[in-house]
Amino acid sequence: MRTRSRSRTRRRTRTLLYGLLLGLLLGGAGLLPATAARAADNGTWGVFPTPAAGAAMTDRAYFFHQGTAGSTLSDSVTIVNSSDKELTFQVFATDAVNTPAGGAFALLPVETRPKDVGAWITLGPQAANTVTVPAEGRKDIPFTVKVPADATPGDHVGGIVALGTAVEGVQQEGKVQVGVKRSVGARLYFRVPGPVTPGLSVEDVRVSRAAPLLPWVKNARATITYALVNRGNMVIEPKAAVSAEGLFGRDVLNRPARELKLTLLPGQRIELTEPWPDAPQSDWVTVKVTAGAAAHPDLVSESETDFVAVPWPAVGLLLLLAGAGATAWILRRRRAASEQPEPVPPLARTH
């Protein structure tokens, strides 16, 4: 899969700006964040797949399952209380999303009804109300996953969350005070067999600049913003490269592809930013973002945009000087014209 989008500009305008820029160059030389790939634990309690019989610890950081449409499977989740007092939790299953800004993995809060794999999960009867775990103890809760008959092939991602019932703080939201509760969730990845297709799209590349008042005294700063969209039905771990080309094909930015250290879920759209602390101060620049995934070498998408870097204070000064010069020239012409002697009319001749 290879996609490309290119911003369109008028060549005539670009040619005029080339001249201007070249002259300046010469003259001015509510989501629940989950942790990284390990068992979910906040230091007070943890949530993870139940260890095998007789084992003290699990060898699974997350739940990974596969089942055909219409099938049912069973597993168990464990809540461990590491504190010296008993804790009470509300335990629930939900769907996973990416946070729109930054793309962090998150699990939906208890108030949001799940529509995907979270809705397929049924917890054991002991989780019907609240679950109390003794100090330095643990509680195992069985659950089943019933895959709908019309489940679409591909990856479905959610999790099982233990939400502490104790209010641990208060935060202000407008005029309303809201009690803060902590939660920990274990990820659950579920694949429904069938046609699977990775999909990735780079969209909406934009550049914002902050230039110094006096150009070339210090660096101009820019921020490159772009969106990544998972248009397939598989989880992907994207990587991205950012480059920029100035006038006459000069490389002004070249950042090779790097792993973004995030899991982009199917159907999710995220917005990422790339700081550029030493952006050009006067140039016509084409910025390109290229994204892919190490696990899918043929999955490449790129998008680009143009922006004009103009040191407007310098432009204003040049225009001011040019205007002053033109005014002085006009005044000199008028003064010279007023100082010329009036022509003497010829004397009349008599015959």
Tab-separated table of C-alpha atoms in Angstrom:
chain	number	residue	atom	x	y	z
A	1	MET	CA	0.000	0.000	0.000
A	2	ARG	CA	1.528	3.302	-1.065
A	3	THR	CA	-0.228	6.640	-0.909
A	4	ARG	CA	0.857	10.195	-1.674
A	5	SER	CA	-0.686	13.641	-1.287
A	6	ARG	CA	0.975	16.836	-2.503
A	7	SER	CA	0.032	20.439	-1.831
A	8	ARG	CA	-0.551	22.492	-4.967
A	9	THR	CA	0.839	25.991	-5.442
A	10	ARG	CA	0.914	28.399	-8.318
A	11	ARG	CA	4.204	28.465	-10.141
A	12	ARG	CA	3.974	32.145	-10.866
A	13	THR	CA	3.583	33.030	-7.186
A	14	ARG	CA	6.404	30.654	-6.307
A	15	THR	CA	8.707	32.295	-8.868
A	16	LEU	CA	7.999	35.758	-7.446
A	17	LEU	CA	8.654	34.548	-3.919
A	18	TYR	CA	11.865	32.873	-5.057
A	19	GLY	CA	13.109	36.312	-6.071
A	20	LEU	CA	12.006	37.927	-2.830
A	21	LEU	CA	13.552	35.213	-0.662
A	22	LEU	CA	16.781	35.174	-2.647
A	23	GLY	CA	17.052	38.938	-2.214
A	24	LEU	CA	16.543	38.611	1.525
A	25	LEU	CA	19.141	35.863	1.746
A	26	LEU	CA	21.694	37.973	-0.067
A	27	GLY	CA	20.815	41.099	1.898
A	28	GLY	CA	20.597	39.519	5.374
A	29	ALA	CA	23.190	36.893	5.118
A	30	GLY	CA	-11.100	11.138	30.577
A	31	LEU	CA	-9.162	8.180	29.290
A	32	LEU	CA	-7.265	5.579	31.325
A	33	PRO	CA	-3.661	5.480	30.112
A	34	ALA	CA	-2.054	2.048	30.063
A	35	THR	CA	1.593	1.330	30.767
A	36	ALA	CA	4.279	0.026	28.413
A	37	ALA	CA	4.655	-3.657	27.460
A	38	ARG	CA	4.561	-5.151	30.940
A	39	ALA	CA	1.971	-6.188	33.522
A	40	ALA	CA	-0.158	-3.182	34.500
A	41	ASP	CA	0.746	-2.002	37.998
A	42	ASN	CA	0.625	1.405	39.699
A	43	GLY	CA	2.703	0.377	42.707
A	44	THR	CA	-0.319	-0.207	44.922
A	45	TRP	CA	-2.235	-2.752	42.865
A	46	GLY	CA	-1.767	-4.592	39.613
A	47	VAL	CA	-3.963	-6.276	37.004
A	48	PHE	CA	-2.665	-9.086	34.785
A	49	PRO	CA	-3.515	-12.511	33.355
A	50	THR	CA	-3.886	-15.131	36.079
A	51	PRO	CA	-0.725	-17.226	36.502
A	52	ALA	CA	-0.792	-20.915	35.665
A	53	ALA	CA	-1.787	-23.244	38.506
A	54	GLY	CA	1.025	-23.409	41.081
A	55	ALA	CA	2.888	-20.402	39.643
A	56	ALA	CA	3.383	-17.276	41.724
A	57	MET	CA	3.828	-14.953	38.721
A	58	THR	CA	2.428	-14.871	35.212
A	59	ASP	CA	4.522	-15.104	32.088
A	60	ARG	CA	1.925	-13.056	30.175
A	61	ALA	CA	2.066	-9.283	30.200
A	62	TYR	CA	-1.229	-9.007	28.297
A	63	PHE	CA	-4.107	-11.175	27.124
A	64	PHE	CA	-3.637	-12.501	23.587
A	65	HIS	CA	-6.476	-14.568	22.143
A	66	GLN	CA	-7.863	-15.688	18.824
A	67	GLY	CA	-11.311	-17.031	18.046
A	68	THR	CA	-13.611	-17.407	15.101
A	69	ALA	CA	-16.907	-15.561	14.834
A	70	GLY	CA	-19.483	-17.254	17.056
A	71	SER	CA	-16.913	-18.963	19.313
A	72	THR	CA	-16.510	-18.644	23.103
A	73	LEU	CA	-13.344	-18.926	25.169
A	74	SER	CA	-12.455	-18.537	28.833
A	75	ASP	CA	-9.610	-16.976	30.820
A	76	SER	CA	-8.994	-15.343	34.189
A	77	VAL	CA	-7.725	-11.973	35.383
A	78	THR	CA	-5.856	-11.430	38.646
A	79	ILE	CA	-5.891	-8.336	40.841
A	80	VAL	CA	-2.956	-8.072	43.259
A	81	ASN	CA	-3.048	-5.736	46.239
A	82	SER	CA	0.500	-4.726	47.219
A	83	SER	CA	-0.555	-2.396	50.031
A	84	ASP	CA	-0.940	-3.087	53.758
A	85	LYS	CA	-4.703	-2.522	53.787
A	86	GLU	CA	-7.593	-4.079	51.930
A	87	LEU	CA	-8.749	-2.336	48.763
A	88	THR	CA	-12.078	-2.351	46.973
A	89	PHE	CA	-12.446	-2.113	43.207
A	90	GLN	CA	-15.001	-1.822	40.484
A	91	VAL	CA	-13.881	-4.291	37.824
A	92	PHE	CA	-15.079	-3.933	34.230
A	93	ALA	CA	-14.158	-4.774	30.638
A	94	THR	CA	-13.915	-2.071	28.000
A	95	ASP	CA	-12.517	-1.093	24.594
A	96	ALA	CA	-9.131	0.428	23.831
A	97	VAL	CA	-8.462	3.612	21.897
A	98	ASN	CA	-5.539	5.850	21.018
A	99	THR	CA	-5.551	9.301	22.560
A	100	PRO	CA	-6.106	11.780	19.675
A	101	ALA	CA	-3.065	13.864	20.635
A	102	GLY	CA	0.094	11.793	20.932
A	103	GLY	CA	-1.496	8.399	20.269
A	104	ALA	CA	-1.072	6.871	23.735
A	105	PHE	CA	-2.840	3.560	24.360
A	106	ALA	CA	-5.856	4.093	26.609
A	107	LEU	CA	-8.849	2.186	27.917
A	108	LEU	CA	-12.280	3.805	27.947
A	109	PRO	CA	-13.636	4.884	31.343
A	110	VAL	CA	-16.394	3.017	33.118
A	111	GLU	CA	-18.999	5.593	32.062
A	112	THR	CA	-18.464	4.799	28.372
A	113	ARG	CA	-20.244	1.717	27.109
A	114	PRO	CA	-17.944	-0.548	25.034
A	115	LYS	CA	-18.975	-1.404	21.481
A	116	ASP	CA	-16.259	-3.831	20.442
A	117	VAL	CA	-14.301	-6.535	22.270
A	118	GLY	CA	-15.118	-4.993	25.649
A	119	ALA	CA	-18.753	-5.819	24.991
A	120	TRP	CA	-17.855	-9.450	24.206
A	121	ILE	CA	-16.387	-10.030	27.680
A	122	THR	CA	-18.450	-11.306	30.613
A	123	LEU	CA	-16.779	-11.241	34.030
A	124	GLY	CA	-17.458	-13.863	36.702
A	125	PRO	CA	-20.282	-13.273	39.221
A	126	GLN	CA	-17.829	-12.144	41.925
A	127	ALA	CA	-17.269	-8.962	39.890
A	128	ALA	CA	-20.972	-8.148	39.614
A	129	ASN	CA	-20.735	-5.366	42.219
A	130	THR	CA	-17.370	-4.534	43.787
A	131	VAL	CA	-14.340	-6.699	44.458
A	132	THR	CA	-12.430	-6.465	47.761
A	133	VAL	CA	-8.843	-7.685	47.791
A	134	PRO	CA	-7.145	-8.247	51.176
A	135	ALA	CA	-3.913	-6.525	52.116
A	136	GLU	CA	-0.951	-8.071	50.265
A	137	GLY	CA	-3.394	-10.523	48.708
A	138	ARG	CA	-4.874	-11.279	45.328
A	139	LYS	CA	-8.197	-12.088	43.721
A	140	ASP	CA	-8.710	-14.181	40.578
A	141	ILE	CA	-11.754	-13.352	38.457
A	142	PRO	CA	-12.704	-15.682	35.590
A	143	PHE	CA	-14.236	-14.280	32.430
A	144	THR	CA	-15.486	-15.450	29.053
A	145	VAL	CA	-15.187	-13.901	25.606
A	146	LYS	CA	-18.130	-14.636	23.327
A	147	VAL	CA	-17.303	-13.584	19.771
A	148	PRO	CA	-20.378	-12.332	17.879
A	149	ALA	CA	-21.410	-14.275	14.784
A	150	ASP	CA	-20.965	-11.125	12.699
A	151	ALA	CA	-17.572	-10.137	14.167
A	152	THR	CA	-15.316	-8.624	11.520
A	153	PRO	CA	-11.926	-10.247	10.819
A	154	GLY	CA	-8.876	-8.552	12.231
A	155	ASP	CA	-7.636	-7.191	15.542
A	156	HIS	CA	-9.969	-6.091	18.319
A	157	VAL	CA	-8.348	-4.477	21.348
A	158	GLY	CA	-9.660	-3.756	24.814
A	159	GLY	CA	-8.835	-4.487	28.415
A	160	ILE	CA	-9.995	-5.357	31.907
A	161	VAL	CA	-9.801	-2.521	34.427
A	162	ALA	CA	-9.700	-2.417	38.223
A	163	LEU	CA	-10.993	1.008	39.296
A	164	GLY	CA	-10.319	1.898	42.933
A	165	THR	CA	-13.492	2.994	44.732
A	166	ALA	CA	-11.620	5.302	47.110
A	167	VAL	CA	-11.546	8.995	46.151
A	168	GLU	CA	-7.877	10.001	46.298
A	169	GLY	CA	-8.199	13.652	45.430
A	170	VAL	CA	-10.354	16.396	43.973
A	171	GLN	CA	-9.825	18.309	40.761
A	172	GLN	CA	-11.656	21.337	39.415
A	173	GLU	CA	-13.431	21.022	36.052
A	174	GLY	CA	-14.905	24.439	35.367
A	175	LYS	CA	-17.247	25.184	38.255
A	176	VAL	CA	-17.547	21.517	39.248
A	177	GLN	CA	-15.273	19.607	41.612
A	178	VAL	CA	-14.663	16.005	40.584
A	179	GLY	CA	-13.354	13.229	42.801
A	180	VAL	CA	-10.249	11.518	41.436
A	181	LYS	CA	-10.021	7.727	41.468
A	182	ARG	CA	-7.105	5.636	40.235
A	183	SER	CA	-7.405	2.677	37.908
A	184	VAL	CA	-5.184	0.018	36.345
A	185	GLY	CA	-6.038	-1.966	33.236
A	186	ALA	CA	-4.619	-5.061	31.553
A	187	ARG	CA	-4.669	-5.026	27.754
A	188	LEU	CA	-6.529	-7.673	25.786
A	189	TYR	CA	-5.690	-8.296	22.119
A	190	PHE	CA	-8.155	-10.458	20.234
A	191	ARG	CA	-7.910	-11.525	16.581
A	192	VAL	CA	-10.806	-12.845	14.551
A	193	PRO	CA	-9.405	-14.986	11.695
A	194	GLY	CA	-10.099	-13.918	8.132
A	195	PRO	CA	-8.692	-11.451	5.603
A	196	VAL	CA	-6.382	-9.057	7.420
A	197	THR	CA	-4.883	-5.975	5.821
A	198	PRO	CA	-2.495	-3.443	7.356
A	199	GLY	CA	-3.327	0.143	6.483
A	200	LEU	CA	-1.611	3.420	7.254
A	201	SER	CA	-2.153	6.942	5.998
A	202	VAL	CA	-0.270	10.188	6.650
A	203	GLU	CA	-2.569	13.194	6.461
A	204	ASP	CA	-2.840	16.907	7.232
A	205	VAL	CA	0.827	17.862	7.370
A	206	ARG	CA	1.089	21.412	8.721
A	207	VAL	CA	3.886	23.730	9.829
A	208	SER	CA	3.667	26.544	12.372
A	209	ARG	CA	6.580	28.944	12.899
A	210	ALA	CA	7.824	31.318	15.563
A	211	ALA	CA	10.560	33.562	14.138
A	212	PRO	CA	12.639	36.110	16.120
A	213	LEU	CA	11.791	39.783	15.762
A	214	LEU	CA	15.276	40.473	14.432
A	215	PRO	CA	16.091	37.838	11.809
A	216	TRP	CA	19.353	35.880	11.956
A	217	VAL	CA	20.034	37.054	15.532
A	218	LYS	CA	18.757	33.731	16.877
A	219	ASN	CA	17.149	30.599	15.453
A	220	ALA	CA	13.597	30.427	14.205
A	221	ARG	CA	11.468	27.640	15.657
A	222	ALA	CA	8.860	25.560	13.876
A	223	THR	CA	6.535	22.696	14.721
A	224	ILE	CA	5.553	20.079	12.166
A	225	THR	CA	2.141	18.537	12.854
A	226	TYR	CA	0.734	15.524	11.051
A	227	ALA	CA	-1.940	12.859	11.460
A	228	LEU	CA	-1.548	9.081	11.250
A	229	VAL	CA	-4.625	6.992	10.471
A	230	ASN	CA	-4.830	3.203	10.726
A	231	ARG	CA	-7.096	2.351	7.794
A	232	GLY	CA	-6.553	-1.407	8.034
A	233	ASN	CA	-7.880	-4.047	10.403
A	234	MET	CA	-4.582	-4.881	12.093
A	235	VAL	CA	-2.691	-3.305	14.968
A	236	ILE	CA	0.490	-1.638	13.681
A	237	GLU	CA	3.513	-0.066	15.326
A	238	PRO	CA	4.360	2.844	13.028
A	239	LYS	CA	7.626	4.557	12.297
A	240	ALA	CA	8.052	7.952	10.662
A	241	ALA	CA	10.684	9.970	8.833
A	242	VAL	CA	10.578	13.753	8.423
A	243	SER	CA	12.468	15.696	5.779
A	244	ALA	CA	12.387	19.188	4.305
A	245	GLU	CA	13.735	20.662	1.094
A	246	GLY	CA	14.445	24.342	0.552
A	247	LEU	CA	15.062	26.456	-2.528
A	248	PHE	CA	16.956	24.787	-5.359
A	249	GLY	CA	16.591	21.339	-3.754
A	250	ARG	CA	18.668	22.038	-0.662
A	251	ASP	CA	18.173	19.639	2.279
A	252	VAL	CA	17.207	21.728	5.309
A	253	LEU	CA	15.901	18.849	7.468
A	254	ASN	CA	16.555	15.112	7.333
A	255	ARG	CA	15.371	12.926	10.197
A	256	PRO	CA	15.547	9.218	9.293
A	257	ALA	CA	12.708	6.832	10.045
A	258	ARG	CA	12.393	5.972	13.724
A	259	GLU	CA	9.998	3.870	15.747
A	260	LEU	CA	7.311	6.022	17.345
A	261	LYS	CA	6.939	3.624	20.289
A	262	LEU	CA	3.170	3.499	20.072
A	263	THR	CA	0.529	0.956	19.096
A	264	LEU	CA	-1.873	2.319	16.492
A	265	LEU	CA	-5.198	0.518	16.711
A	266	PRO	CA	-7.482	-0.198	13.728
A	267	GLY	CA	-9.655	2.759	12.758
A	268	GLN	CA	-7.821	5.194	15.029
A	269	ARG	CA	-6.562	8.632	14.023
A	270	ILE	CA	-3.847	10.369	16.024
A	271	GLU	CA	-2.051	13.693	15.725
A	272	LEU	CA	1.693	13.932	16.282
A	273	THR	CA	4.112	16.845	16.405
A	274	GLU	CA	7.765	17.166	15.444
A	275	PRO	CA	9.716	20.111	16.891
A	276	TRP	CA	12.115	21.918	14.562
A	277	PRO	CA	14.256	24.270	16.693
A	278	ASP	CA	16.467	25.585	13.869
A	279	ALA	CA	13.965	26.106	11.051
A	280	PRO	CA	14.899	28.302	8.060
A	281	GLN	CA	14.327	32.034	8.480
A	282	SER	CA	13.896	32.845	4.779
A	283	ASP	CA	13.183	30.062	2.339
A	284	TRP	CA	10.502	28.244	0.393
A	285	VAL	CA	10.318	24.845	2.089
A	286	THR	CA	8.621	21.563	1.236
A	287	VAL	CA	8.139	19.370	4.307
A	288	LYS	CA	7.507	15.657	3.791
A	289	VAL	CA	6.448	13.027	6.332
A	290	THR	CA	6.903	9.365	5.406
A	291	ALA	CA	5.393	6.652	7.604
A	292	GLY	CA	5.597	2.880	7.607
A	293	ALA	CA	5.861	-0.133	9.891
A	294	ALA	CA	8.826	-2.444	10.422
A	295	ALA	CA	6.569	-5.509	10.407
A	296	HIS	CA	5.076	-4.521	7.042
A	297	PRO	CA	7.856	-3.364	4.660
A	298	ASP	CA	5.426	-2.637	1.822
A	299	LEU	CA	3.283	-0.358	3.971
A	300	VAL	CA	4.439	3.160	3.095
A	301	SER	CA	2.526	6.424	3.112
A	302	GLU	CA	3.795	9.935	2.622
A	303	SER	CA	2.363	13.429	2.573
A	304	GLU	CA	3.895	16.850	2.173
A	305	THR	CA	3.162	20.531	2.415
A	306	ASP	CA	4.864	23.776	1.414
A	307	PHE	CA	5.441	26.829	3.558
A	308	VAL	CA	7.192	30.132	3.005
A	309	ALA	CA	9.607	31.323	5.676
A	310	VAL	CA	9.816	35.105	5.438
A	311	PRO	CA	11.473	37.336	8.077
A	312	TRP	CA	8.680	39.898	8.040
A	313	PRO	CA	10.533	42.488	10.169
A	314	ALA	CA	13.306	42.520	7.576
A	315	VAL	CA	10.756	42.734	4.777
A	316	GLY	CA	9.075	45.637	6.563
A	317	LEU	CA	12.410	47.401	6.999
A	318	LEU	CA	13.277	46.930	3.329
A	319	LEU	CA	9.884	48.244	2.278
A	320	LEU	CA	10.264	51.194	4.656
A	321	LEU	CA	13.702	52.012	3.270
A	322	ALA	CA	12.462	51.618	-0.276
A	323	GLY	CA	9.501	53.889	0.445
A	324	ALA	CA	11.741	56.470	2.075
A	325	GLY	CA	14.101	56.373	-0.896
A	326	ALA	CA	11.251	56.783	-3.367
A	327	THR	CA	9.836	59.702	-1.369
A	328	ALA	CA	13.234	61.408	-1.227
A	329	TRP	CA	13.672	60.995	-4.998
A	330	ILE	CA	10.267	62.523	-5.680
A	331	LEU	CA	10.986	65.465	-3.378
A	332	ARG	CA	14.335	66.100	-5.074
A	333	ARG	CA	12.657	66.105	-8.497
A	334	ARG	CA	10.041	68.537	-7.320
A	335	ARG	CA	12.653	70.790	-5.687
A	336	ALA	CA	14.787	70.769	-8.827
A	337	ALA	CA	11.772	71.625	-10.943
A	338	SER	CA	10.769	74.525	-8.691
A	339	GLU	CA	14.288	76.032	-8.742
A	340	GLN	CA	14.541	76.218	-12.536
A	341	PRO	CA	14.162	79.903	-13.853
A	342	GLU	CA	10.998	80.686	-15.753
A	343	PRO	CA	11.595	81.101	-19.508
A	344	VAL	CA	11.691	84.780	-20.765
A	345	PRO	CA	9.181	85.399	-23.561
A	346	PRO	CA	10.755	86.693	-26.821
A	347	LEU	CA	10.527	90.501	-27.581
A	348	ALA	CA	8.022	91.511	-30.188
A	349	ARG	CA	9.573	92.859	-33.420
A	350	THR	CA	8.232	95.858	-35.375
A	351	HIS	CA	8.597	96.275	-39.067
